[in-house]
Amino acid sequence: MFNQENYIEILTFAAFAHGDQKTPKGLPYLAHITCVAMEVINACEKSSLDEEKANLAISCALLHDVIEDTNITYDELYVKFGEKVANGVEALTKDKTKESKQEQMRDSIERLLAQPYEVQMVKLADRITNLGTPPKHWNSEKMKKYQKEASLILSCLGNSNIYLAERLKEKIENYNKYID
């Protein structure tokens, strides 16, 4: 289904890139990356994606935050992992020059829609992973906005993978238990 050596190489690269970065729950950031990759791997298996498409999806899942959250550049990804992976990770990266979160999300979705389904799947998997227990400092309004954003992602990118779309739909519905 996918190349395990490729997975190990990219996971190692991502681990070094993220270094001591932590998740909001205080876990090493590698925990988030591997959860997103696990969602993508499962979806690739359930969807019988061919090896090339699965490798692209899994590679982008493991690297999805390196441009956004580390000093790694598009050019470095391009040289090390090729154009498709670099383009995919760039499309998954928020453009922080956009003024509002809404503009960043709209721009991100537009760029993702220009990518293959394998890259779009990563955004679904990322949001599935992030729709667990919200950070303690989030109020009800922040949780509602995050849930609404998840619904937007689902409506725009859900066609990329039916399995992940169903998983995200369930997560969105279950997220109601956190909202007052």
Coordinates of N, CA, C and O in Angstrom, one line a residue:
M1 N 0.8 -1.2 0.0 CA 0.0 0.0 0.0 C 0.9 1.3 0.0 O 0.6 2.2 -0.7
F2 N 1.9 1.3 0.8 CA 2.8 2.5 0.8 C 4.2 2.0 1.2 O 4.3 0.9 1.7
N3 N 5.1 2.8 1.1 CA 6.5 2.5 1.3 C 6.9 2.8 2.7 O 7.0 4.0 3.1
Q4 N 7.2 1.8 3.5 CA 7.6 2.0 4.9 C 8.9 2.7 5.1 O 9.0 3.5 6.0
E5 N 9.9 2.5 4.2 CA 11.1 3.3 4.2 C 10.9 4.8 4.0 O 11.5 5.6 4.7
N6 N 10.0 5.1 3.1 CA 9.6 6.5 2.9 C 9.0 7.1 4.1 O 9.3 8.2 4.6
Y7 N 8.1 6.3 4.8 CA 7.5 6.8 6.0 C 8.5 7.1 7.1 O 8.5 8.1 7.7
I8 N 9.5 6.2 7.3 CA 10.5 6.3 8.4 C 11.3 7.6 8.1 O 11.6 8.4 8.9
E9 N 11.7 7.7 6.8 CA 12.6 8.9 6.4 C 11.8 10.2 6.7 O 12.4 11.1 7.2
I10 N 10.6 10.2 6.3 CA 9.8 11.5 6.4 C 9.5 11.8 7.9 O 9.5 12.9 8.3
L11 N 9.1 10.7 8.6 CA 8.8 10.9 10.0 C 10.0 11.4 10.8 O 9.9 12.3 11.6
T12 N 11.2 10.8 10.5 CA 12.4 11.3 11.1 C 12.7 12.7 10.8 O 13.1 13.5 11.7
F13 N 12.5 13.1 9.5 CA 12.7 14.5 9.1 C 11.8 15.4 9.9 O 12.2 16.5 10.4
A14 N 10.5 15.0 10.0 CA 9.5 15.9 10.7 C 9.8 16.0 12.1 O 9.7 17.0 12.8
A15 N 10.3 14.9 12.7 CA 10.6 14.9 14.2 C 11.7 15.8 14.5 O 11.7 16.6 15.4
F16 N 12.8 15.8 13.6 CA 13.9 16.8 13.8 C 13.4 18.2 13.6 O 13.8 19.1 14.3
A17 N 12.6 18.4 12.5 CA 12.1 19.8 12.2 C 11.3 20.3 13.4 O 11.4 21.5 13.7
H18 N 10.4 19.5 14.0 CA 9.5 20.0 15.0 C 10.3 20.1 16.4 O 9.8 20.8 17.3
G19 N 11.4 19.4 16.5 CA 12.2 19.4 17.7 C 11.4 19.3 19.0 O 10.7 18.3 19.2
D20 N 11.6 20.3 19.8 CA 10.9 20.2 21.2 C 9.5 20.8 21.2 O 8.9 21.0 22.3
Q21 N 8.9 21.1 20.0 CA 7.6 21.6 20.0 C 6.6 20.7 20.6 O 6.7 19.5 20.6
K22 N 5.6 21.3 21.3 CA 4.6 20.5 22.0 C 3.2 20.8 21.5 O 3.0 21.8 20.9
T23 N 2.3 19.8 21.7 CA 0.9 20.0 21.4 C 0.3 20.9 22.5 O 0.9 21.0 23.5
P24 N -0.9 21.4 22.3 CA -1.6 22.2 23.4 C -1.7 21.3 24.7 O -1.8 21.9 25.7
K25 N -1.7 20.0 24.5 CA -1.8 19.2 25.7 C -0.5 18.8 26.4 O -0.4 18.1 27.3
G26 N 0.6 19.4 25.8 CA 1.9 19.2 26.3 C 2.7 18.0 25.8 O 3.7 17.7 26.3
L27 N 2.1 17.3 24.9 CA 2.7 16.1 24.3 C 3.8 16.5 23.3 O 3.6 17.6 22.7
P28 N 4.8 15.7 23.0 CA 5.7 16.0 21.9 C 4.8 16.1 20.6 O 3.9 15.4 20.4
Y29 N 5.2 17.1 19.7 CA 4.4 17.3 18.5 C 4.3 16.1 17.6 O 3.3 16.0 16.9
L30 N 5.2 15.2 17.8 CA 5.2 14.0 17.0 C 3.9 13.2 17.2 O 3.4 12.5 16.3
A31 N 3.3 13.4 18.4 CA 2.1 12.7 18.7 C 1.0 13.2 17.7 O 0.2 12.4 17.2
H32 N 0.9 14.5 17.5 CA -0.1 15.0 16.6 C 0.2 14.5 15.1 O -0.7 14.0 14.5
I33 N 1.4 14.6 14.7 CA 1.8 14.2 13.4 C 1.4 12.8 13.1 O 0.8 12.4 12.0
T34 N 1.8 11.9 14.0 CA 1.5 10.5 13.8 C 0.0 10.2 13.9 O -0.4 9.2 13.2
C35 N -0.8 10.9 14.7 CA -2.2 10.7 14.7 C -2.8 11.1 13.3 O -3.7 10.4 12.8
V36 N -2.4 12.2 12.8 CA -2.9 12.6 11.4 C -2.5 11.6 10.4 O -3.3 11.2 9.6
A37 N -1.2 11.1 10.4 CA -0.8 10.1 9.5 C -1.5 8.8 9.6 O -1.9 8.2 8.6
M38 N -1.9 8.4 10.9 CA -2.6 7.2 11.1 C -4.0 7.3 10.5 O -4.5 6.4 9.8
E39 N -4.7 8.5 10.6 CA -6.0 8.7 10.0 C -5.8 8.5 8.4 O -6.7 7.9 7.8
V40 N -4.8 9.1 7.9 CA -4.6 9.0 6.4 C -4.2 7.6 6.0 O -4.8 7.1 5.0
I41 N -3.4 6.9 6.7 CA -3.1 5.5 6.4 C -4.3 4.7 6.4 O -4.5 3.9 5.5
N42 N -5.1 4.8 7.4 CA -6.4 4.0 7.5 C -7.3 4.3 6.3 O -7.9 3.4 5.7
A43 N -7.4 5.6 6.0 CA -8.2 6.0 4.8 C -7.7 5.5 3.5 O -8.4 5.0 2.6
C44 N -6.4 5.5 3.4 CA -5.7 4.9 2.1 C -6.1 3.4 2.0 O -6.4 3.0 0.9
E45 N -6.0 2.7 3.1 CA -6.3 1.3 3.1 C -7.8 1.1 2.8 O -8.1 0.3 1.9
K46 N -8.7 1.8 3.5 CA -10.1 1.6 3.3 C -10.5 2.0 1.8 O -11.4 1.4 1.3
S47 N -9.8 2.9 1.2 CA -10.1 3.4 -0.1 C -9.3 2.7 -1.2 O -9.4 3.0 -2.4
S48 N -8.4 1.8 -0.8 CA -7.6 1.0 -1.7 C -6.8 2.0 -2.6 O -6.7 1.7 -3.9
L49 N -6.2 3.0 -2.1 CA -5.4 3.9 -2.9 C -4.2 3.2 -3.3 O -3.6 2.4 -2.6
D50 N -3.7 3.5 -4.6 CA -2.5 2.9 -5.1 C -1.3 3.5 -4.3 O -1.4 4.5 -3.6
E51 N -0.2 2.8 -4.4 CA 1.0 3.1 -3.6 C 1.5 4.6 -3.9 O 1.8 5.3 -2.9
E52 N 1.5 5.0 -5.1 CA 1.9 6.4 -5.4 C 1.0 7.5 -4.7 O 1.5 8.4 -4.0
K53 N -0.3 7.3 -4.8 CA -1.2 8.2 -4.1 C -1.1 8.1 -2.6 O -1.1 9.1 -1.9
A54 N -1.0 6.9 -2.1 CA -0.9 6.7 -0.7 C 0.4 7.4 -0.1 O 0.4 8.0 0.9
N55 N 1.5 7.2 -0.9 CA 2.8 7.8 -0.4 C 2.7 9.3 -0.4 O 3.2 9.9 0.5
L56 N 2.0 9.9 -1.4 CA 1.8 11.4 -1.4 C 1.0 11.8 -0.2 O 1.4 12.7 0.6
A57 N -0.1 11.1 0.1 CA -1.0 11.5 1.2 C -0.3 11.3 2.5 O -0.3 12.2 3.4
I58 N 0.4 10.2 2.7 CA 1.1 10.0 4.0 C 2.3 10.9 4.2 O 2.5 11.4 5.3
S59 N 3.0 11.2 3.1 CA 4.1 12.1 3.2 C 3.6 13.5 3.6 O 4.2 14.1 4.5
C60 N 2.6 14.0 3.0 CA 2.0 15.3 3.3 C 1.4 15.3 4.7 O 1.6 16.3 5.4
A61 N 0.9 14.2 5.2 CA 0.4 14.1 6.6 C 1.5 14.3 7.6 O 1.4 15.0 8.5
L62 N 2.6 13.6 7.3 CA 3.7 13.7 8.3 C 4.4 15.0 8.3 O 4.9 15.5 9.3
L63 N 4.3 15.7 7.1 CA 5.0 17.0 7.0 C 4.0 18.2 7.0 O 4.5 19.3 6.9
H64 N 2.8 18.0 7.3 CA 1.8 19.0 7.0 C 2.0 20.3 7.8 O 1.5 21.4 7.3
D65 N 2.7 20.3 8.9 CA 2.9 21.5 9.7 C 4.4 22.1 9.6 O 4.7 23.0 10.3
V66 N 5.2 21.4 8.9 CA 6.6 21.9 8.9 C 6.9 23.2 8.4 O 7.7 24.0 8.9
I67 N 6.2 23.6 7.3 CA 6.5 25.0 6.8 C 5.8 26.0 7.8 O 6.4 27.0 8.1
E68 N 4.6 25.7 8.3 CA 3.9 26.6 9.1 C 4.5 26.8 10.5 O 4.5 27.9 11.0
D69 N 5.1 25.7 11.1 CA 5.5 25.8 12.5 C 7.0 25.6 12.7 O 7.4 25.6 13.9
T70 N 7.8 25.5 11.7 CA 9.2 25.3 11.9 C 10.0 26.2 10.9 O 9.4 27.0 10.2
N71 N 11.3 26.1 10.9 CA 12.1 26.9 9.9 C 12.3 26.2 8.6 O 13.0 26.7 7.7
I72 N 11.6 25.1 8.4 CA 11.7 24.4 7.1 C 11.0 25.2 6.0 O 9.9 25.7 6.2
T73 N 11.6 25.3 4.8 CA 11.0 26.1 3.7 C 10.5 25.1 2.6 O 10.8 23.9 2.6
Y74 N 9.7 25.7 1.8 CA 9.2 25.0 0.6 C 10.3 24.5 -0.2 O 10.3 23.3 -0.6
D75 N 11.4 25.3 -0.4 CA 12.5 24.9 -1.2 C 13.2 23.6 -0.7 O 13.6 22.7 -1.4
E76 N 13.3 23.6 0.7 CA 14.0 22.4 1.3 C 13.1 21.2 1.1 O 13.7 20.1 0.8
L77 N 11.8 21.3 1.2 CA 10.9 20.2 1.0 C 11.0 19.7 -0.5 O 11.0 18.5 -0.8
Y78 N 11.0 20.7 -1.4 CA 11.1 20.4 -2.8 C 12.4 19.6 -3.2 O 12.3 18.6 -3.9
V79 N 13.5 20.1 -2.7 CA 14.8 19.4 -2.9 C 14.8 18.0 -2.3 O 15.2 17.0 -3.0
K80 N 14.3 17.9 -1.1 CA 14.4 16.6 -0.4 C 13.3 15.6 -0.8 O 13.6 14.4 -0.9
F81 N 12.1 16.1 -1.0 CA 11.0 15.1 -1.2 C 10.2 15.3 -2.6 O 9.3 14.6 -2.8
G82 N 10.6 16.3 -3.4 CA 10.0 16.5 -4.7 C 8.9 17.5 -4.7 O 8.4 18.0 -3.7
E83 N 8.5 17.8 -5.9 CA 7.5 18.9 -6.2 C 6.1 18.6 -5.6 O 5.5 19.5 -5.0
K84 N 5.6 17.4 -5.8 CA 4.3 17.1 -5.3 C 4.1 17.2 -3.8 O 3.1 17.8 -3.3
V85 N 5.1 16.7 -3.1 CA 5.0 16.8 -1.6 C 5.2 18.2 -1.2 O 4.4 18.7 -0.4
A86 N 6.1 18.9 -1.8 CA 6.3 20.3 -1.4 C 5.1 21.2 -1.7 O 4.7 22.0 -0.9
N87 N 4.5 21.0 -2.8 CA 3.3 21.7 -3.2 C 2.1 21.3 -2.2 O 1.3 22.2 -1.8
G88 N 2.0 20.1 -1.9 CA 1.0 19.6 -1.0 C 1.1 20.3 0.4 O 0.2 20.8 1.0
V89 N 2.3 20.2 0.9 CA 2.6 20.8 2.3 C 2.4 22.3 2.2 O 1.8 22.9 3.2
E90 N 2.8 23.0 1.2 CA 2.6 24.4 1.0 C 1.1 24.7 1.0 O 0.6 25.7 1.7
A91 N 0.3 23.9 0.3 CA -1.2 24.1 0.3 C -1.8 23.9 1.7 O -2.8 24.5 2.0
L92 N -1.2 23.1 2.5 CA -1.7 22.8 3.8 C -1.3 23.8 4.9 O -1.7 23.8 6.0
T93 N -0.4 24.8 4.4 CA 0.1 25.8 5.3 C -0.7 27.1 5.3 O -1.0 27.6 4.2
K94 N -1.0 27.5 6.5 CA -1.8 28.8 6.5 C -0.9 29.9 6.1 O 0.3 30.0 6.4
D95 N -1.5 30.9 5.3 CA -0.8 32.1 4.9 C -1.0 33.1 6.0 O -2.1 33.7 6.0
K96 N -0.1 33.3 6.8 CA -0.2 34.2 8.0 C -0.2 35.7 7.6 O -0.4 36.5 8.4
T97 N 0.0 36.0 6.3 CA 0.0 37.4 5.9 C -1.5 37.8 5.7 O -1.8 39.0 5.6
K98 N -2.4 36.8 5.6 CA -3.8 37.1 5.5 C -4.3 37.7 6.9 O -3.9 37.1 7.9
E99 N -5.1 38.7 6.9 CA -5.4 39.4 8.1 C -6.2 38.6 9.1 O -6.0 38.7 10.3
S100 N -7.2 37.9 8.7 CA -8.1 37.2 9.6 C -8.0 35.7 9.5 O -7.6 35.2 8.4
K101 N -8.5 35.0 10.5 CA -8.6 33.6 10.5 C -9.5 33.1 9.3 O -9.2 32.1 8.7
Q102 N -10.6 33.8 9.1 CA -11.5 33.5 8.0 C -10.8 33.6 6.7 O -11.0 32.7 5.8
E103 N -10.0 34.6 6.5 CA -9.3 34.8 5.2 C -8.2 33.7 5.0 O -8.1 33.2 3.9
Q104 N -7.6 33.3 6.1 CA -6.6 32.3 6.1 C -7.2 31.0 5.7 O -6.7 30.2 4.9
M105 N -8.4 30.7 6.3 CA -9.1 29.4 6.0 C -9.6 29.4 4.6 O -9.4 28.4 3.9
R106 N -10.2 30.5 4.1 CA -10.7 30.5 2.7 C -9.5 30.3 1.7 O -9.6 29.6 0.8
D107 N -8.4 31.0 2.0 CA -7.3 30.9 1.1 C -6.7 29.5 1.1 O -6.4 28.9 0.1
S108 N -6.7 28.9 2.3 CA -6.2 27.5 2.5 C -7.0 26.5 1.7 O -6.5 25.7 0.9
I109 N -8.3 26.7 1.8 CA -9.2 25.8 1.1 C -9.1 25.9 -0.4 O -9.1 25.0 -1.2
E110 N -9.0 27.2 -0.9 CA -8.8 27.4 -2.3 C -7.6 26.7 -2.8 O -7.6 26.1 -3.9
R111 N -6.5 26.9 -2.1 CA -5.2 26.2 -2.5 C -5.3 24.7 -2.5 O -4.8 24.0 -3.3
L112 N -6.0 24.2 -1.5 CA -6.2 22.8 -1.4 C -7.0 22.2 -2.5 O -6.8 21.1 -3.0
L113 N -8.0 22.9 -2.9 CA -8.9 22.5 -4.0 C -8.2 22.4 -5.3 O -8.6 21.6 -6.2
A114 N -7.0 23.0 -5.4 CA -6.2 22.9 -6.6 C -5.2 21.7 -6.5 O -4.5 21.4 -7.5
Q115 N -5.2 21.0 -5.4 CA -4.3 19.9 -5.2 C -5.1 18.6 -5.4 O -6.3 18.5 -5.4
P116 N -4.3 17.5 -5.6 CA -5.0 16.2 -5.7 C -5.7 15.8 -4.4 O -5.4 16.3 -3.4
Y117 N -6.7 14.9 -4.6 CA -7.4 14.4 -3.4 C -6.5 14.0 -2.3 O -6.9 14.1 -1.1
E118 N -5.4 13.4 -2.6 CA -4.5 12.8 -1.6 C -4.1 13.9 -0.6 O -3.9 13.6 0.5
V119 N -3.9 15.1 -1.1 CA -3.4 16.2 -0.3 C -4.6 16.7 0.5 O -4.5 17.0 1.7
Q120 N -5.8 16.8 -0.1 CA -7.0 17.3 0.5 C -7.4 16.4 1.7 O -7.8 16.9 2.7
M121 N -7.1 15.1 1.6 CA -7.4 14.2 2.6 C -6.7 14.6 3.9 O -7.2 14.3 5.0
V122 N -5.5 15.1 3.8 CA -4.7 15.5 5.0 C -5.4 16.5 5.8 O -5.4 16.5 7.1
K123 N -6.1 17.5 5.2 CA -6.8 18.5 5.9 C -7.9 17.9 6.7 O -8.2 18.3 7.8
L124 N -8.6 16.9 6.1 CA -9.7 16.3 6.8 C -9.2 15.5 8.0 O -9.7 15.6 9.1
A125 N -8.1 14.8 7.8 CA -7.4 14.0 8.9 C -6.9 14.9 10.0 O -7.1 14.6 11.2
D126 N -6.4 16.0 9.6 CA -5.9 17.0 10.6 C -7.0 17.5 11.5 O -6.9 17.5 12.7
R127 N -8.1 17.8 10.9 CA -9.3 18.3 11.7 C -9.9 17.2 12.5 O -10.3 17.5 13.6
I128 N -9.9 16.0 12.0 CA -10.4 14.9 12.8 C -9.6 14.8 14.0 O -10.1 14.6 15.2
T129 N -8.3 14.8 13.9 CA -7.4 14.7 15.0 C -7.5 15.9 16.0 O -7.5 15.7 17.2
N130 N -7.8 17.0 15.5 CA -7.9 18.2 16.3 C -9.3 18.4 17.0 O -9.4 19.2 17.9
L131 N -10.2 17.6 16.6 CA -11.6 17.7 17.2 C -11.7 16.7 18.4 O -12.8 16.2 18.7
G132 N -10.7 16.6 19.2 CA -10.8 15.9 20.4 C -11.2 16.8 21.5 O -11.8 17.9 21.2
T133 N -10.8 16.6 22.7 CA -11.1 17.5 23.8 C -10.4 18.8 23.6 O -9.2 18.9 23.4
P134 N -11.2 19.9 23.6 CA -10.6 21.2 23.3 C -9.7 21.7 24.5 O -9.9 21.3 25.6
P135 N -8.8 22.6 24.2 CA -8.0 23.2 25.2 C -8.8 23.8 26.3 O -9.9 24.4 26.0
K136 N -8.4 23.7 27.6 CA -9.2 24.2 28.7 C -9.4 25.7 28.6 O -10.5 26.1 29.2
H137 N -8.6 26.4 28.0 CA -8.7 27.9 28.0 C -9.7 28.3 26.9 O -10.1 29.5 26.8
W138 N -10.2 27.4 26.1 CA -11.2 27.8 25.0 C -12.6 28.0 25.7 O -13.0 27.1 26.4
N139 N -13.2 29.1 25.3 CA -14.6 29.3 25.8 C -15.6 28.7 24.7 O -15.2 28.2 23.7
S140 N -16.9 28.7 25.1 CA -17.9 28.1 24.2 C -17.9 28.7 22.8 O -18.0 28.0 21.8
E141 N -17.7 30.0 22.7 CA -17.7 30.7 21.5 C -16.6 30.2 20.6 O -16.8 30.0 19.4
K142 N -15.4 30.1 21.1 CA -14.2 29.6 20.4 C -14.5 28.2 19.9 O -14.2 27.8 18.7
M143 N -15.1 27.3 20.7 CA -15.4 26.0 20.3 C -16.4 25.9 19.2 O -16.3 25.1 18.2
K144 N -17.4 26.8 19.2 CA -18.4 26.9 18.2 C -17.8 27.3 16.9 O -18.1 26.7 15.8
K145 N -16.9 28.3 16.9 CA -16.2 28.7 15.7 C -15.3 27.6 15.1 O -15.3 27.4 13.9
Y146 N -14.7 26.9 16.0 CA -13.8 25.8 15.5 C -14.6 24.7 14.9 O -14.3 24.1 13.8
Q147 N -15.8 24.4 15.5 CA -16.7 23.4 14.9 C -17.3 23.8 13.6 O -17.4 23.1 12.6
K148 N -17.6 25.1 13.5 CA -18.1 25.7 12.2 C -17.1 25.6 11.1 O -17.4 25.3 10.0
E149 N -15.8 25.9 11.5 CA -14.7 25.8 10.6 C -14.6 24.4 10.1 O -14.3 24.1 8.9
A150 N -14.7 23.4 11.0 CA -14.7 22.0 10.6 C -15.8 21.6 9.6 O -15.5 20.9 8.6
S151 N -16.9 22.2 9.8 CA -18.0 22.0 8.9 C -17.7 22.5 7.5 O -18.1 21.9 6.5
L152 N -17.1 23.7 7.5 CA -16.7 24.3 6.2 C -15.6 23.4 5.5 O -15.8 23.1 4.3
I153 N -14.7 22.9 6.2 CA -13.7 22.0 5.7 C -14.4 20.8 5.1 O -14.1 20.4 4.0
L154 N -15.3 20.2 5.8 CA -16.0 19.0 5.4 C -16.8 19.3 4.1 O -16.7 18.5 3.1
S155 N -17.5 20.4 4.0 CA -18.3 20.7 2.9 C -17.5 21.0 1.6 O -17.9 20.7 0.5
C156 N -16.3 21.6 1.8 CA -15.4 21.9 0.7 C -14.5 20.8 0.2 O -14.3 20.6 -1.0
L157 N -14.1 20.0 1.2 CA -13.1 18.9 0.9 C -13.5 17.5 1.1 O -12.8 16.6 0.8
G158 N -14.8 17.3 1.5 CA -15.3 16.0 1.8 C -15.3 15.0 0.7 O -15.2 13.8 0.9
N159 N -15.3 15.5 -0.6 CA -15.3 14.6 -1.7 C -14.0 13.9 -1.9 O -13.8 13.0 -2.7
S160 N -12.9 14.4 -1.2 CA -11.6 13.9 -1.4 C -11.5 12.4 -0.9 O -10.7 11.7 -1.4
N161 N -12.3 12.1 0.1 CA -12.2 10.8 0.7 C -13.5 10.5 1.5 O -13.7 11.2 2.5
I162 N -14.3 9.6 1.0 CA -15.6 9.4 1.7 C -15.4 8.9 3.1 O -16.1 9.3 4.1
Y163 N -14.4 8.0 3.3 CA -14.2 7.5 4.7 C -13.8 8.6 5.7 O -14.4 8.7 6.8
L164 N -12.9 9.5 5.3 CA -12.5 10.6 6.2 C -13.6 11.6 6.3 O -13.8 12.2 7.4
A165 N -14.4 11.8 5.3 CA -15.6 12.7 5.4 C -16.6 12.2 6.4 O -17.1 13.0 7.3
E166 N -16.8 10.9 6.5 CA -17.7 10.3 7.5 C -17.1 10.4 8.9 O -17.8 10.7 9.8
R167 N -15.8 10.2 9.0 CA -15.1 10.3 10.3 C -15.2 11.8 10.8 O -15.5 12.0 12.0
L168 N -15.0 12.7 9.9 CA -15.1 14.1 10.3 C -16.5 14.5 10.7 O -16.7 15.2 11.7
K169 N -17.5 14.1 9.9 CA -18.9 14.4 10.2 C -19.2 13.9 11.6 O -19.8 14.6 12.4
E170 N -18.8 12.7 12.0 CA -19.0 12.1 13.3 C -18.3 13.0 14.4 O -18.9 13.3 15.4
K171 N -17.1 13.4 14.1 CA -16.3 14.2 15.1 C -17.0 15.5 15.3 O -17.1 16.0 16.4
I172 N -17.5 16.1 14.2 CA -18.2 17.4 14.3 C -19.5 17.3 15.2 O -19.7 18.1 16.1
E173 N -20.2 16.2 15.0 CA -21.4 16.0 15.8 C -21.1 15.7 17.2 O -21.7 16.2 18.1
N174 N -20.1 14.9 17.5 CA -19.7 14.6 18.9 C -19.1 15.8 19.6 O -19.1 15.8 20.8
Y175 N -18.6 16.8 18.9 CA -18.0 17.9 19.5 C -19.0 18.8 20.3 O -18.6 19.5 21.1
N176 N -20.3 18.6 19.9 CA -21.3 19.3 20.6 C -21.2 19.1 22.2 O -21.7 20.0 22.9
K177 N -20.7 18.0 22.6 CA -20.7 17.7 24.0 C -19.8 18.6 24.8 O -19.9 18.8 26.0
Y178 N -18.9 19.3 24.1 CA -18.0 20.3 24.7 C -18.5 21.7 24.8 O -18.0 22.5 25.5
I179 N -19.6 21.9 24.0 CA -20.1 23.3 23.8 C -21.3 23.5 24.8 O -22.2 22.7 24.8
D180 N -21.2 24.6 25.5 CA -22.3 24.9 26.5 C -23.6 25.1 25.8 O -23.8 25.8 24.8

